[in-house]
Coordinates of C-alpha atoms in Angstrom, one line a residue:
Chain O
X23 CA 29.9 22.7 -199.8
X24 CA 32.4 20.6 -198.1
X25 CA 31.0 17.1 -199.2
X26 CA 31.5 18.5 -202.9
X27 CA 35.1 19.4 -202.1
X28 CA 35.6 16.3 -200.4
X29 CA 34.5 13.6 -203.7
X30 CA 38.0 13.9 -205.3
X31 CA 36.3 12.3 -208.7
X32 CA 33.5 15.5 -208.3
X33 CA 36.6 17.7 -207.9
X34 CA 38.9 16.8 -210.7
X35 CA 36.2 16.7 -213.4
X36 CA 35.4 19.9 -212.0
X37 CA 38.9 21.0 -213.0
X38 CA 38.7 20.1 -216.0
X39 CA 34.9 21.9 -216.8
X40 CA 36.4 24.9 -215.6
X41 CA 39.7 24.7 -218.0
X42 CA 37.5 23.8 -220.3
X43 CA 35.3 26.9 -219.9
X44 CA 38.5 29.4 -219.4
X45 CA 39.6 27.9 -223.2
X46 CA 35.8 27.9 -225.1
X47 CA 35.9 31.6 -223.3
X48 CA 38.9 33.7 -223.6
X49 CA 41.0 30.9 -225.0
X50 CA 40.3 32.6 -228.4
X51 CA 41.6 36.0 -227.7
X52 CA 44.8 34.3 -226.2
X53 CA 45.4 32.0 -229.7
X54 CA 43.3 33.6 -232.0
X55 CA 42.7 31.8 -235.6
X56 CA 45.8 32.8 -238.2
X57 CA 45.3 32.7 -241.8
X58 CA 47.0 29.4 -243.2
X59 CA 50.5 29.5 -244.3
X60 CA 50.0 25.9 -247.3
X61 CA 53.8 26.0 -247.5
X62 CA 53.8 25.2 -244.0
X63 CA 51.5 22.1 -243.7
X64 CA 51.7 19.0 -241.3
X65 CA 54.2 20.1 -239.2
X66 CA 55.1 18.2 -235.9
X67 CA 54.7 20.1 -232.6
X68 CA 57.1 23.1 -232.1
X69 CA 57.3 26.1 -230.2
X70 CA 55.6 28.1 -233.0
X71 CA 52.8 25.6 -233.3
X72 CA 53.0 23.1 -230.2
X73 CA 50.7 21.0 -231.6
X74 CA 51.4 21.2 -235.2
X75 CA 49.6 22.7 -238.2
X76 CA 47.1 20.8 -240.1
X77 CA 46.6 20.4 -244.6
X78 CA 46.5 24.4 -245.1
X79 CA 49.6 25.3 -242.5
X80 CA 47.4 26.8 -239.7
X81 CA 48.3 26.4 -236.1
X82 CA 46.1 23.0 -234.8
X83 CA 46.1 24.0 -230.7
X84 CA 44.1 27.7 -231.8
X85 CA 41.8 25.5 -233.9
X86 CA 41.1 22.4 -231.0
X87 CA 40.7 26.9 -228.7
X88 CA 38.5 27.7 -231.0
X89 CA 36.5 24.2 -231.5
X90 CA 36.3 23.8 -227.4
X91 CA 33.5 27.1 -227.7
X92 CA 32.4 25.8 -231.6
X93 CA 31.6 22.0 -229.7
X94 CA 30.2 24.0 -225.5
X95 CA 28.3 26.2 -227.7
X96 CA 26.0 23.8 -229.2
X97 CA 25.8 21.2 -226.6
X98 CA 25.2 23.8 -224.4
X99 CA 22.2 24.8 -226.6
X100 CA 21.5 21.7 -227.3
X101 CA 20.6 20.6 -223.2
X102 CA 18.9 24.1 -223.2
X103 CA 16.7 23.0 -225.6
X104 CA 15.8 18.9 -224.2
X105 CA 15.2 20.5 -221.1
X106 CA 13.2 22.9 -221.7
X107 CA 11.0 20.2 -223.8
X108 CA 11.6 17.8 -220.8
X109 CA 10.7 19.7 -218.3
X110 CA 7.3 21.1 -219.9
X111 CA 6.5 17.6 -221.0
X112 CA 7.0 15.9 -218.0
X113 CA 5.3 18.5 -216.4
X114 CA 2.4 18.5 -218.4
X115 CA 2.2 14.7 -218.1
X116 CA 2.1 14.4 -214.5
X117 CA 0.1 17.0 -213.8
X118 CA -2.9 16.0 -215.8
X119 CA -2.7 12.2 -215.7
X120 CA -5.2 10.0 -217.9
X121 CA -5.0 10.2 -222.0
X122 CA -2.7 13.4 -222.4
X123 CA -0.1 11.1 -219.8
X124 CA -0.8 7.9 -221.9
X125 CA -0.3 9.5 -225.4
X126 CA 2.6 11.5 -223.5
X127 CA 4.6 8.3 -222.5
X128 CA 3.8 6.1 -225.6
X129 CA 5.8 9.2 -227.8
X130 CA 8.4 9.1 -224.7
X131 CA 8.6 4.8 -224.7
X132 CA 8.9 6.0 -229.3
X133 CA 11.4 8.1 -229.0
X134 CA 13.8 6.5 -226.4
X135 CA 13.7 2.9 -228.7
X136 CA 14.4 4.5 -231.5
X137 CA 18.4 4.5 -231.9
X138 CA 19.1 8.2 -232.2
X139 CA 22.8 8.7 -233.6
X140 CA 21.4 7.6 -237.1
X141 CA 18.4 9.9 -236.8
X142 CA 20.1 12.8 -235.9
X143 CA 22.7 12.2 -239.2
X144 CA 20.1 11.6 -241.7
X145 CA 18.5 14.8 -240.3
X146 CA 21.6 16.3 -240.6
X147 CA 22.2 15.5 -243.9
X148 CA 18.4 15.6 -244.9
X149 CA 18.3 19.8 -243.7
X150 CA 22.2 20.6 -244.6
X151 CA 22.5 22.1 -241.3
X152 CA 24.4 25.0 -241.7
X153 CA 24.1 26.8 -237.4
X154 CA 24.7 26.0 -234.5
X155 CA 20.5 26.3 -233.7
X156 CA 19.0 24.1 -236.1
X157 CA 21.7 21.2 -235.1
X158 CA 21.0 21.9 -231.9
X159 CA 17.0 21.4 -232.0
X160 CA 17.7 18.5 -234.3
X161 CA 20.2 16.8 -230.8
X162 CA 18.0 18.1 -228.3
X163 CA 15.0 16.4 -230.1
X164 CA 16.7 12.7 -229.5
X165 CA 17.9 13.9 -225.8
X166 CA 14.6 15.5 -223.9
X167 CA 12.3 12.0 -223.5
X168 CA 15.0 10.0 -220.6
X169 CA 14.8 13.0 -218.2
X170 CA 11.0 14.0 -219.3
X171 CA 10.2 10.7 -218.2
X172 CA 11.8 11.1 -214.8
X173 CA 10.2 14.0 -214.6
X174 CA 6.8 12.8 -215.1
X175 CA 7.4 10.5 -212.0
X176 CA 8.5 13.1 -209.7
X177 CA 5.7 15.2 -210.6
X178 CA 3.4 12.0 -209.8
X179 CA 5.2 11.7 -206.6
X180 CA 5.0 15.5 -205.7
X181 CA 1.5 15.6 -206.8
X182 CA -0.1 13.2 -203.6
X183 CA 2.4 15.5 -201.4
X184 CA 1.1 17.6 -198.9
X185 CA 2.3 20.9 -199.7
X186 CA 1.0 20.2 -203.5
X187 CA -2.1 19.4 -201.5
X188 CA -2.8 22.8 -199.5
X189 CA -1.5 25.0 -202.2
X190 CA -4.7 22.8 -203.7
X191 CA -7.0 24.0 -200.9
X192 CA -6.0 27.4 -201.5
X193 CA -6.8 27.9 -204.6
X194 CA -3.1 29.0 -205.3
X195 CA -3.7 27.8 -209.2
X196 CA -1.5 26.0 -211.3
X197 CA 0.9 28.3 -212.7
X198 CA 2.1 29.0 -208.7
X199 CA 1.9 25.4 -208.7
X200 CA 4.2 24.7 -211.4
X201 CA 6.8 27.4 -210.9
X202 CA 6.6 27.6 -206.9
X203 CA 6.2 24.1 -205.9
X204 CA 6.9 21.6 -208.4
X205 CA 9.9 23.2 -210.3
X206 CA 11.8 23.7 -207.6
X207 CA 12.0 20.6 -206.1
X208 CA 12.8 19.5 -209.5
X209 CA 15.8 21.5 -210.4
X210 CA 18.4 20.2 -208.2
X211 CA 18.0 16.8 -210.7
X212 CA 18.2 19.1 -213.9
X213 CA 21.0 20.7 -213.2
X214 CA 22.9 16.9 -213.2
X215 CA 21.6 16.5 -216.2
X216 CA 22.3 19.1 -217.8
X217 CA 26.2 17.8 -217.7
X218 CA 25.2 14.7 -218.5
X219 CA 23.1 15.9 -221.7
X220 CA 25.7 18.3 -222.6
X221 CA 28.4 15.4 -222.4
X222 CA 25.8 13.4 -224.5
X223 CA 25.3 15.8 -227.7
X224 CA 29.3 15.9 -227.8
X225 CA 29.2 12.6 -228.7
X226 CA 26.5 12.9 -231.3
X227 CA 27.3 17.1 -232.7
X228 CA 31.3 15.2 -232.6
X229 CA 31.0 12.0 -234.5
X230 CA 28.0 13.5 -237.2
X231 CA 30.5 16.6 -238.3
X232 CA 33.2 13.8 -238.3
X233 CA 31.3 12.0 -240.8
X234 CA 31.0 15.9 -241.9
X235 CA 27.3 16.4 -242.2
X236 CA 26.9 19.9 -240.4
X237 CA 29.9 21.7 -242.0
X238 CA 29.2 24.7 -240.7
X239 CA 32.0 25.0 -238.1
X240 CA 35.5 24.1 -239.3
X241 CA 37.6 24.1 -236.3
X242 CA 34.6 22.1 -234.9
X243 CA 36.3 19.0 -233.3
X244 CA 34.6 16.8 -235.6
X245 CA 35.1 18.8 -238.7
X246 CA 38.8 18.8 -237.9
X247 CA 38.7 15.3 -237.9
X248 CA 36.8 14.7 -240.7
X249 CA 39.3 16.5 -242.8
X250 CA 42.4 15.2 -241.3
X251 CA 41.2 11.3 -241.8
X252 CA 37.9 11.8 -245.0
X253 CA 38.9 14.8 -246.8
X254 CA 42.7 15.0 -246.8
X255 CA 44.4 11.7 -245.1
X256 CA 46.5 13.2 -243.0
X257 CA 46.3 10.5 -240.8
X258 CA 48.8 8.5 -243.3
X259 CA 51.0 11.5 -242.8
X260 CA 54.1 10.5 -239.1
X261 CA 54.0 14.2 -239.4
X262 CA 50.7 15.2 -238.8
X263 CA 50.6 13.1 -235.9
X264 CA 49.6 15.5 -233.2
X265 CA 46.9 17.2 -235.4
X266 CA 45.1 13.7 -235.7
X267 CA 45.5 13.2 -232.2
X268 CA 44.7 16.6 -230.9
X269 CA 40.5 16.7 -231.1
X270 CA 40.7 12.7 -230.0
X271 CA 42.6 14.3 -227.3
X272 CA 40.2 16.7 -226.6
X273 CA 37.2 14.9 -226.7
X274 CA 38.7 12.6 -224.0
X275 CA 39.5 15.1 -221.6
X276 CA 36.6 16.9 -221.6
X277 CA 34.3 13.6 -221.0
X278 CA 36.5 12.4 -218.4
X279 CA 35.4 15.7 -216.7
X280 CA 32.0 15.6 -217.2
X281 CA 31.5 12.9 -216.3
X282 CA 34.1 12.4 -213.2
X283 CA 32.1 16.2 -212.4
X284 CA 28.5 14.1 -212.8
X285 CA 29.2 11.1 -211.4
X286 CA 30.9 13.1 -208.3
X287 CA 27.4 14.9 -207.7
X288 CA 24.8 11.9 -208.8
X289 CA 27.0 11.0 -204.7
X290 CA 26.2 13.7 -203.1
X291 CA 22.9 14.4 -203.7
X292 CA 22.4 10.7 -203.8
X293 CA 23.5 9.0 -200.4
X294 CA 22.3 6.0 -201.3
X295 CA 24.7 6.3 -204.3
X296 CA 27.9 7.3 -201.1
X297 CA 26.8 4.4 -198.5
X298 CA 27.5 1.1 -200.9
X299 CA 31.0 2.6 -201.0
Chain L
X169 CA -4.8 -7.2 -223.0
X170 CA -1.1 -8.5 -221.7
X171 CA 2.3 -7.2 -222.0
X172 CA 3.4 -9.0 -224.1
X173 CA 0.7 -7.8 -227.0
X174 CA 1.0 -4.3 -225.4
X175 CA 4.9 -3.9 -226.2
X176 CA 4.4 -5.8 -229.7
X177 CA 2.2 -3.6 -230.5
X178 CA 3.8 -0.4 -229.3
X179 CA 6.9 -2.0 -231.0
X180 CA 4.9 -1.7 -234.6
X181 CA 4.3 1.2 -233.4
X182 CA 7.4 3.1 -233.5
X183 CA 8.3 1.0 -236.9
X184 CA 5.8 2.5 -238.6
X185 CA 5.6 5.7 -237.0
X186 CA 9.7 6.4 -237.6
X187 CA 9.3 4.8 -241.5
X188 CA 6.7 7.2 -242.3
X189 CA 8.7 10.2 -241.0
X190 CA 11.8 9.4 -242.6
X191 CA 9.7 8.3 -246.0
X192 CA 8.2 12.4 -244.8
X193 CA 11.7 14.0 -244.3
X194 CA 12.9 12.4 -247.2
X195 CA 10.5 13.4 -249.8
X196 CA 11.4 16.8 -248.7
X197 CA 14.5 16.9 -249.1
X198 CA 15.2 20.5 -250.2
X199 CA 16.2 20.6 -254.5
X200 CA 15.7 17.6 -256.9
X201 CA 18.1 14.4 -255.7
X202 CA 16.8 12.7 -259.3
X203 CA 18.2 16.0 -260.8
X204 CA 22.2 15.0 -259.9
X205 CA 21.8 11.5 -260.6
X206 CA 19.5 11.9 -264.4
X207 CA 23.1 14.5 -265.2
X208 CA 25.0 12.3 -263.7
X209 CA 23.3 9.7 -266.5
X210 CA 23.2 11.7 -269.3
X211 CA 27.2 12.4 -269.0
X212 CA 27.9 8.6 -268.7
X213 CA 25.4 7.1 -270.8
X214 CA 25.1 9.2 -272.9
X215 CA 21.5 9.8 -273.3
X216 CA 18.9 12.6 -273.4
X217 CA 18.0 14.6 -270.2
X218 CA 14.2 13.9 -270.3
X219 CA 14.9 10.2 -271.0
X220 CA 17.4 10.0 -268.1
X221 CA 15.1 12.0 -265.9
X222 CA 12.4 9.0 -266.7
X223 CA 14.6 6.2 -265.6
X224 CA 15.9 7.5 -263.0
X225 CA 11.8 8.3 -261.6
X226 CA 11.3 4.7 -262.2
X227 CA 14.7 3.0 -260.8
X228 CA 13.9 5.2 -257.6
X229 CA 10.4 4.1 -257.4
X230 CA 8.7 7.5 -257.9
X231 CA 8.4 10.4 -259.4
X232 CA 8.6 13.5 -257.5
X233 CA 6.1 15.8 -259.1
X234 CA 3.1 13.0 -257.9
X235 CA 1.4 14.0 -255.2
X236 CA 3.2 12.9 -252.1
X237 CA 0.2 10.3 -250.8
X238 CA 0.4 8.5 -254.5
X239 CA 4.4 7.9 -253.4
X240 CA 3.7 6.6 -250.1
X241 CA 1.2 4.1 -251.7
X242 CA 3.4 3.3 -254.1
X243 CA 6.5 3.0 -251.1
X244 CA 4.6 1.1 -249.0
X245 CA 3.3 -1.7 -251.6
X246 CA 7.2 -2.0 -252.7
X247 CA 7.7 -2.2 -248.6
X248 CA 5.1 -4.6 -248.5
X249 CA 7.1 -6.9 -251.1
X250 CA 10.5 -6.2 -249.2
X251 CA 11.7 -4.3 -251.5
X252 CA 14.1 -1.6 -249.3
X253 CA 14.6 0.6 -252.4
X254 CA 17.2 1.9 -254.8
X255 CA 20.9 3.3 -254.3
X256 CA 21.8 6.2 -256.5
X257 CA 25.2 5.4 -256.0
X258 CA 26.4 2.0 -256.5
X259 CA 23.0 1.3 -259.1
X260 CA 21.7 -1.6 -256.9
X261 CA 18.6 -2.1 -254.5
X262 CA 18.8 -1.8 -251.5
X263 CA 18.2 -5.7 -250.7
X264 CA 21.4 -6.5 -252.4
X265 CA 23.7 -4.3 -250.4
X266 CA 22.1 -5.7 -247.7
X267 CA 22.7 -8.9 -248.3
X268 CA 26.2 -7.8 -249.2
X269 CA 27.0 -5.9 -246.2
X270 CA 24.9 -7.0 -243.4
X271 CA 26.7 -10.4 -242.8
X272 CA 29.9 -8.6 -242.1
X273 CA 28.5 -6.0 -239.2
X274 CA 26.4 -9.3 -237.8
X275 CA 30.2 -11.2 -237.8
X276 CA 31.5 -8.0 -235.9
X277 CA 29.1 -8.0 -233.4
X278 CA 28.6 -10.9 -232.6
X279 CA 32.2 -12.1 -232.1
X280 CA 32.8 -8.6 -230.1
X281 CA 29.8 -8.9 -228.1
X282 CA 30.8 -12.8 -227.1
X283 CA 33.9 -11.2 -226.0
X284 CA 33.1 -8.3 -224.2
X285 CA 30.2 -10.4 -222.7
X286 CA 32.1 -13.2 -221.0
X287 CA 34.8 -11.4 -220.1
X288 CA 33.3 -8.7 -218.1
X289 CA 31.0 -11.0 -216.3
X290 CA 34.3 -13.0 -215.7
X291 CA 35.8 -9.6 -214.6
X292 CA 33.0 -9.0 -212.3
X293 CA 32.2 -12.1 -210.7
X294 CA 35.9 -11.7 -209.4
X295 CA 35.5 -8.4 -208.4
X296 CA 31.9 -9.4 -206.3
X297 CA 33.9 -12.0 -204.6
X298 CA 37.0 -11.1 -203.5
X299 CA 36.0 -6.9 -202.8
X300 CA 38.8 -6.3 -201.0
X301 CA 41.6 -6.7 -203.7
X302 CA 43.5 -4.7 -206.2
X303 CA 41.0 -5.7 -209.1
X304 CA 38.2 -3.9 -208.1
X305 CA 39.8 -0.5 -207.9
X306 CA 41.1 -0.9 -211.1
X307 CA 38.8 -2.7 -213.3
X308 CA 36.2 -0.1 -212.2
X309 CA 38.4 2.7 -213.2
X310 CA 39.1 1.3 -216.7
X311 CA 34.5 1.1 -216.8
X312 CA 34.3 4.8 -216.0
X313 CA 37.6 5.4 -218.3
X314 CA 35.5 3.1 -221.3
X315 CA 32.1 5.0 -220.8
X316 CA 33.9 8.7 -220.8
X317 CA 35.1 7.6 -223.9
X318 CA 33.6 7.9 -227.2
X319 CA 33.4 4.5 -230.0
X320 CA 35.0 6.6 -231.7
X321 CA 37.6 7.6 -230.5
X322 CA 38.7 4.3 -229.1
X323 CA 38.9 3.5 -232.8
X324 CA 40.5 6.7 -234.0
X325 CA 43.8 6.1 -231.9
X326 CA 42.9 2.0 -232.4
X327 CA 43.5 2.6 -236.5
X328 CA 46.4 5.4 -235.5
X329 CA 48.7 3.2 -234.3
X330 CA 47.9 -0.7 -234.5
X331 CA 47.1 -0.4 -238.5
X332 CA 48.9 2.9 -239.9
X333 CA 51.8 3.6 -237.7
X334 CA 52.5 -0.4 -236.9
X335 CA 51.2 -1.8 -239.6
X336 CA 50.5 -4.8 -237.9
X337 CA 46.6 -4.7 -239.1
X338 CA 45.0 -3.6 -242.3
X339 CA 43.0 0.0 -242.6
X340 CA 40.3 -1.4 -244.8
X341 CA 38.1 -4.0 -246.3
X342 CA 36.6 -7.4 -245.2
X343 CA 39.3 -9.4 -246.8
X344 CA 42.0 -9.2 -249.3
X345 CA 41.1 -9.1 -252.9
X346 CA 44.0 -11.0 -254.1
X347 CA 42.2 -14.4 -251.5
X348 CA 39.7 -16.2 -253.0
X349 CA 36.7 -16.5 -250.3
X350 CA 36.0 -20.1 -249.6
X351 CA 36.3 -22.0 -246.5
X352 CA 40.0 -21.9 -246.1
X353 CA 42.4 -21.7 -243.9
X354 CA 44.3 -18.9 -245.6
X355 CA 40.6 -16.5 -246.3
X356 CA 39.6 -17.3 -242.6
X357 CA 42.8 -16.1 -241.1
X358 CA 42.6 -12.7 -243.7
X359 CA 39.1 -12.0 -242.7
X360 CA 39.9 -12.1 -238.7
X361 CA 42.4 -10.0 -239.9
X362 CA 40.6 -7.4 -241.1
X363 CA 38.5 -7.7 -238.2
X364 CA 40.1 -8.0 -235.3
X365 CA 40.8 -4.0 -234.9
X366 CA 36.9 -3.6 -235.3
X367 CA 36.6 -5.9 -232.8
X368 CA 38.5 -5.1 -230.2
X369 CA 37.1 -1.6 -230.3
X370 CA 34.0 -2.9 -229.7
X371 CA 35.2 -5.1 -226.9
X372 CA 37.9 -2.4 -225.4
X373 CA 34.6 0.1 -225.1
X374 CA 31.6 -2.7 -223.7
X375 CA 33.6 -4.9 -221.4
X376 CA 34.1 -2.7 -218.8
X377 CA 29.8 -2.0 -218.6
X378 CA 29.3 -5.6 -218.9
X379 CA 32.1 -6.0 -216.0
X380 CA 30.2 -3.3 -213.6
X381 CA 27.2 -4.4 -213.8
X382 CA 28.0 -7.9 -212.9
X383 CA 29.5 -6.6 -209.7
X384 CA 26.3 -4.7 -209.8
X385 CA 24.2 -7.9 -209.8
X386 CA 27.2 -9.8 -208.2
X387 CA 27.0 -8.2 -205.2
X388 CA 23.6 -8.1 -204.6
X389 CA 23.4 -12.3 -205.0
X390 CA 26.0 -13.2 -202.2
X391 CA 23.8 -10.6 -199.7
X392 CA 21.3 -14.1 -200.5
X393 CA 21.1 -16.8 -197.9
X394 CA 21.8 -19.1 -200.5
X395 CA 25.3 -18.5 -200.5
X396 CA 25.6 -18.3 -196.9
X397 CA 24.3 -21.7 -197.4
X398 CA 26.3 -22.7 -199.2
X399 CA 29.4 -21.5 -197.4
X400 CA 27.9 -23.0 -193.9
X401 CA 27.9 -27.0 -196.2
X402 CA 31.4 -26.4 -197.3
X403 CA 31.6 -25.9 -200.7
X404 CA 34.7 -24.9 -202.0
X405 CA 35.2 -21.6 -203.1
X406 CA 35.9 -22.5 -207.1
X407 CA 31.7 -24.1 -207.1
X408 CA 30.4 -20.8 -205.2
X409 CA 31.1 -19.1 -207.5
X410 CA 30.8 -20.9 -210.7
X411 CA 26.6 -22.2 -209.5
X412 CA 26.0 -20.3 -207.1
X413 CA 26.7 -16.2 -207.6
X414 CA 27.7 -16.0 -211.8
X415 CA 24.4 -18.6 -212.3
X416 CA 21.7 -15.7 -210.5
X417 CA 23.5 -13.0 -211.5
X418 CA 23.6 -13.2 -215.1
X419 CA 20.1 -13.1 -215.4
X420 CA 19.4 -9.4 -214.9
X421 CA 22.6 -8.7 -218.2
X422 CA 20.8 -11.2 -219.9
X423 CA 18.2 -8.4 -221.3
X424 CA 21.1 -5.9 -221.8
X425 CA 22.9 -8.7 -224.5
X426 CA 19.5 -8.3 -226.7
X427 CA 19.5 -4.6 -226.0
X428 CA 23.3 -3.9 -227.0
X429 CA 23.0 -6.3 -230.2
X430 CA 20.6 -4.2 -231.4
X431 CA 22.1 -0.7 -230.0
X432 CA 25.7 -1.9 -231.4
X433 CA 24.1 -1.8 -235.8
X434 CA 23.4 1.3 -235.1
X435 CA 26.9 1.9 -233.4
X436 CA 28.6 0.3 -236.0
X437 CA 28.8 3.9 -238.8
X438 CA 31.8 5.5 -237.2
X439 CA 33.8 2.3 -236.5
X440 CA 33.4 0.8 -239.9
X441 CA 33.7 3.6 -240.9
X442 CA 36.9 5.1 -239.3
X443 CA 38.1 0.7 -240.3
X444 CA 36.9 1.0 -244.2
X445 CA 34.6 -1.6 -243.4
X446 CA 31.8 -2.9 -245.7
X447 CA 29.1 -3.4 -243.3
X448 CA 25.5 -1.9 -242.9
X449 CA 27.3 1.0 -240.9
X450 CA 29.6 2.0 -243.4
X451 CA 27.3 2.0 -246.2
X452 CA 25.0 4.3 -244.6
X453 CA 28.0 6.7 -243.5
X454 CA 28.5 6.4 -247.6
X455 CA 25.2 7.1 -248.7
X456 CA 24.9 10.0 -245.7
X457 CA 28.2 11.7 -247.0
X458 CA 27.8 11.0 -250.5
X459 CA 22.9 12.4 -250.1
X460 CA 22.4 8.4 -251.9
X461 CA 18.6 9.0 -249.8
X462 CA 17.0 5.7 -251.4
X463 CA 19.8 3.3 -249.6
X464 CA 19.7 6.2 -246.3
X465 CA 16.2 5.6 -245.9
X466 CA 15.8 1.2 -246.9
X467 CA 19.1 0.8 -244.8
X468 CA 17.5 3.2 -241.6
X469 CA 14.2 1.2 -242.0
X470 CA 16.2 -1.9 -241.1
X471 CA 18.6 -0.9 -238.1
X472 CA 15.2 0.6 -236.4
X473 CA 13.8 -2.1 -236.8
X474 CA 16.5 -4.9 -235.6
X475 CA 17.0 -1.9 -232.6
X476 CA 13.4 -1.8 -231.5
X477 CA 12.9 -6.0 -232.3
X478 CA 15.8 -6.3 -230.0
X479 CA 14.3 -4.6 -227.7
X480 CA 11.5 -6.2 -227.4
X481 CA 13.0 -9.1 -227.8
X482 CA 15.1 -7.7 -224.5
X483 CA 11.8 -7.4 -222.2
X484 CA 10.4 -11.2 -223.3
X485 CA 13.6 -13.2 -222.6
X486 CA 14.0 -11.2 -219.1
X487 CA 9.9 -12.5 -218.1
X488 CA 11.3 -16.1 -219.5
X489 CA 14.3 -16.0 -217.4
X490 CA 13.3 -14.6 -214.2
X491 CA 9.7 -16.1 -212.8
X492 CA 10.0 -13.0 -210.3
X493 CA 8.9 -10.9 -213.3
X494 CA 4.9 -11.5 -214.5
X495 CA 4.1 -10.2 -217.8
X496 CA 0.6 -9.8 -216.8
X497 CA 1.2 -7.0 -214.2

């Protein structure tokens, strides 16, 4: 914990992430979404509307706050699904070995070389995604491969350790070995990856929403960008600058927070990195 | 079986599987994609629905009432002839669209890679050589900043400020309509003017990463004996940096170059859409937004093929450049 507090980047990242967490949970209660007042469209920032209004005269701040909930929810689900797939396939490949391992690793290599964003976009467009769960599944399907490979190699090295040998000799069963011996040992690694996965899911989900391919939540930052750039042409209206900039800066700050936090954690858990500093 | 053959088999397998999966996914699109197209033809050319539907089916390449396997055979036959499909919204073959779009993307991507790679290599070498200077935290900070910022955010900011607000650069097209394409100074200037912001967004995003990679590589090279020997021989700093340090540190980055060339084709979707730049990515996003499945499929197949071949090339290149890596392993 002390090393965590001493790492300034990790602390800065954590502070930003906590802010976003509160924005997504309590935020919508404090700044509720209201009906639009079309005669107030594209207003610049004012006391009443700190970030201005959109094409329908709706408050941009309230949308950004509500959007943080939409964006983080999808990203959280996607990271969760991806990690579940990665853990199961990684452990199966590492423990079983042999032919199963070969097949799974070939599959992993294929998944890693196919460019992710275009495939996710095609799937979202073809299936006309309408809810956060199926959207998160599409994202997760293209996110697990790298982690599965890393977990597999961890399991391969764990398999040779004494405590696994001991458990095998005691005939404790595969379930015991997987849940009591292997999972606790790969968990810290998974935890660090969770933040990075959410970051990746945010970038891709907002990109897909930007093109309007998953139009189920109007306040998702990507959807806001889609309305501002592609649908209404608000980018050409000088008074609407704050409306266009807000979602951009919201993504940027969240990404910076996630990046600093993840890298700080990595420095803490991987002392070799610290030695270089 | 040598590693090269293994990699080649994997690459071909990946392309085949990806093409097959896209085919099946697109074949099972909810609703009838031909219906809207046929209705459109009824309205524009005054045909009756039956004829229009048949024509649409023929242009699209297959009849949705056929069994899936027959449609697959037709698709593969056309692919083997080099026919990537038909675009519903442009009423043109995907090959024609690619012939128009690919040069622009290739141009922007190559210029950006060249710029960001050479700038990154120079910065990275300098930072590694003078570790205590102010340059190190500056470059490292910049690199983490850009690594955290999605490329489309950078592109949007550039568009908002330099194209829309200050009007220094155009916000659509690859060149102005009034200008005759050809090898004239005016045309080349116009093309560069239009490509400037897309190139800038790629370069701003990528240069930090290259600088960090180069810094890492150069620091490990600095510990080598031959650098020490060069210093002991009293060679000038400049010569040590250029002929000994940079030359040897660049090796591991070359593979990255091949990989990112492939990746940038995939990444061009949003940047080209944001700047309305008529390359592969722009047409791909049009296909997605307007549900043009034929064009989607054709462009995607070309994109994955390019990416996977670039990865494959990177593997071979690496082994060729660095004799310590033996492919036969």
